[in-house]
Amino acid sequence: GTNKNALNQSRDAYGFVRAFQMTGKDEYLEYARHALDFLYASAWDSTNGGWMNDISAAGKPTAPASNKTAYYQHYALLGITASFEATRDTLDWAWLQKSYAYNDAKLWDSRAQSFGYYDNVKANGSAPSAKSFNATVDAVTTHLEHLYLMTHDAAYKTRLLQVCDNMITHLYESSKTQKIGFAELYTTDWTIDNTSANATRTIMGHVLKTSWCLTRVYQFTGDTSYLGTAKRLTELVWQQGYDHQNGGPYKDYDRVNGAMMMYGKADTAKAWWQMEQAITDGLLLYHTTGIAQYGQMADESLNFFMNYFVDHIYGDVFADRTKYGKFIWNEDKGSDGKAAYHSIETGYYVYLYGNLLLKKAPTTLYYYFIPDVKEKRYEMNPLTCTDPALVISRVTLDGSEYARVDKKSRVITVPAGVGGKFAVTYAYEGATSVASNGEGRMRPESFALDQNFPNPFNPSTVIAFHFPEASTVTLTIHDMLGRCVATLADDALYGPGEHRISWNASRLASGMYVYRITAGNYSASKKLIISK
């Protein structure tokens, strides 16, 4: 439609911030700022406080009398928190504090026997009611964990641990009486809700996300109850809600009777955002415990995601697939509510978990610190990790070496009036198994089918690309199901200049194919047609 949405403005800002952090491209940070500027100017309820849901293109609320939900109030902080992490912008910090204060005043239930976030309030912040998975777990991934890591403020840690207690005491405990999964909707006093719409639905991605959050908090608390519960939750999905034939978790179930919920279709279903939870939860649990099953879950889910959810022709990600990777309800991509957020988050954490935690490879993130009138000390903690072996190995400011770094404590000191783009490389001190993660590689200046060999073609063609400096390249061909049908270069080193790779497709049938080139952190795909 023509409306904008507070949740999407924040999620899009998150995506662009993470893209900037992984690539250093300034334009991504500018796009994030556009989204946040609109959010600050138009989505805040200046009368009652809190974020409003839908806003017109011109910035006017379309339903100002609607209830406010913890789901929206938490997710509105997602992009703001990411932006503050990458820039330490005082404007973002002011909005974080303002938003957190609203949530604390209107949505937090401080009663000793029922503490936790309420699910919703009226537009004016009155009549708080209900509890839920979204009101609880989403608080961790959107802002609570990051606020604590950036500030080490004890208040954020206290709230974080209270929310984790809710996950264990209510969400996990409810699983003991269900056929599958756990209860996701509750009354105000944490009694399981069996009457509301979809009250008996349990979502495998939510079970895995809860595990992911508990493992993250275990990293800095060392409390084994968090890790133990995380492992048990993941085991619930692995045993009952996971596709062991093709990889990846299934979608939704009825927690009471154990039946898969298919909404009118007689098949099986997986969802793109739930694949993320299996990937990120699996990677972190594998790093934490060394148990191969968790690495297998992450590997299989990521493989299925890349082969069947990613659209290698037009980009973006499809929303739902059958267990075999086919369309199920339609060919829609991510919904208006989720957009590309979960796919971007998948890529961001695969980059960090895979390179930094598993490969122990030096991994770089970019930041743009705005000059301040006072000297600033910035704690750099992109991951929930207290491992003393994880250090900052190198920092540059606008391309030049930067020295005011406490590498072991991961603290950067920035003098008054100094700012610019910081490239911060994290590494494991003394790591002996360092795999290449693309650092120092150059992206191709260009790559395309050489026009001397037409597209469509039969049976041979040439793919050409150009580098200003040496780079390691992977070049593969895929069919429309995402299956790799040819590997023309496999992590091969190419020197500077133009390179041409010939490909004979005589053994393949006519049709459309996709060739994909990867060089360091850069990858792209284009389509080609075999016409016989």
CSV table of N, CA, C and O in Angstrom, one decimal, residues 100 108 115 144 148 153-165 220 226:
chain,number,residue,atom,x,y,z
A,100,TYR,N,13.5,3.2,25.8
A,100,TYR,CA,13.6,2.3,26.9
A,100,TYR,C,12.8,2.7,28.1
A,100,TYR,O,12.2,1.9,28.8
A,108,TRP,N,6.6,-2.8,31.4
A,108,TRP,CA,7.2,-3.7,32.4
A,108,TRP,C,6.4,-3.9,33.6
A,108,TRP,O,5.9,-3.0,34.2
A,115,PHE,N,6.7,-10.7,37.1
A,115,PHE,CA,7.5,-9.7,36.4
A,115,PHE,C,7.8,-10.2,34.9
A,115,PHE,O,7.8,-11.4,34.6
A,144,LEU,N,18.3,-5.1,24.4
A,144,LEU,CA,18.8,-5.3,25.7
A,144,LEU,C,20.3,-5.8,25.8
A,144,LEU,O,21.1,-5.3,26.5
A,148,TYR,N,23.7,-3.6,27.0
A,148,TYR,CA,24.6,-3.9,28.1
A,148,TYR,C,26.0,-4.1,27.6
A,148,TYR,O,26.9,-3.6,28.2
A,153,ASP,N,26.2,-1.1,31.8
A,153,ASP,CA,25.3,-0.6,32.8
A,153,ASP,C,24.6,-1.7,33.5
A,153,ASP,O,23.9,-2.6,32.9
A,154,ALA,N,24.7,-1.8,34.8
A,154,ALA,CA,24.1,-2.9,35.6
A,154,ALA,C,22.6,-3.0,35.4
A,154,ALA,O,22.0,-4.1,35.5
A,155,ALA,N,22.0,-1.9,35.2
A,155,ALA,CA,20.5,-1.9,35.0
A,155,ALA,C,20.1,-2.7,33.8
A,155,ALA,O,19.1,-3.4,33.9
A,156,TYR,N,20.9,-2.6,32.7
A,156,TYR,CA,20.5,-3.4,31.5
A,156,TYR,C,20.8,-4.9,31.8
A,156,TYR,O,20.1,-5.7,31.3
A,157,LYS,N,21.9,-5.2,32.5
A,157,LYS,CA,22.1,-6.6,32.8
A,157,LYS,C,21.0,-7.2,33.7
A,157,LYS,O,20.6,-8.3,33.5
A,158,THR,N,20.6,-6.4,34.7
A,158,THR,CA,19.5,-6.9,35.5
A,158,THR,C,18.3,-7.2,34.7
A,158,THR,O,17.6,-8.3,34.9
A,159,ARG,N,17.9,-6.3,33.8
A,159,ARG,CA,16.7,-6.5,33.0
A,159,ARG,C,16.9,-7.7,32.1
A,159,ARG,O,16.0,-8.5,31.9
A,160,LEU,N,18.1,-7.8,31.5
A,160,LEU,CA,18.4,-8.9,30.6
A,160,LEU,C,18.2,-10.3,31.3
A,160,LEU,O,17.6,-11.2,30.8
A,161,LEU,N,18.7,-10.4,32.6
A,161,LEU,CA,18.6,-11.6,33.3
A,161,LEU,C,17.2,-11.9,33.8
A,161,LEU,O,16.8,-13.0,33.9
A,162,GLN,N,16.4,-10.8,34.0
A,162,GLN,CA,15.0,-11.0,34.4
A,162,GLN,C,14.3,-11.6,33.2
A,162,GLN,O,13.5,-12.6,33.3
A,163,VAL,N,14.6,-11.1,32.0
A,163,VAL,CA,13.9,-11.7,30.8
A,163,VAL,C,14.3,-13.1,30.5
A,163,VAL,O,13.5,-14.0,30.2
A,164,CYS,N,15.6,-13.4,30.8
A,164,CYS,CA,16.1,-14.8,30.6
A,164,CYS,C,15.4,-15.7,31.6
A,164,CYS,O,15.1,-16.9,31.3
A,165,ASP,N,15.1,-15.2,32.8
A,165,ASP,CA,14.4,-16.0,33.8
A,165,ASP,C,13.0,-16.3,33.3
A,165,ASP,O,12.5,-17.4,33.5
A,220,PHE,N,28.5,-14.4,28.7
A,220,PHE,CA,29.1,-13.5,29.7
A,220,PHE,C,28.7,-13.7,31.1
A,220,PHE,O,29.3,-13.1,32.0
A,226,TYR,N,21.5,-21.4,31.8
A,226,TYR,CA,21.1,-20.9,30.6
A,226,TYR,C,21.5,-21.8,29.4
A,226,TYR,O,20.8,-22.1,28.5
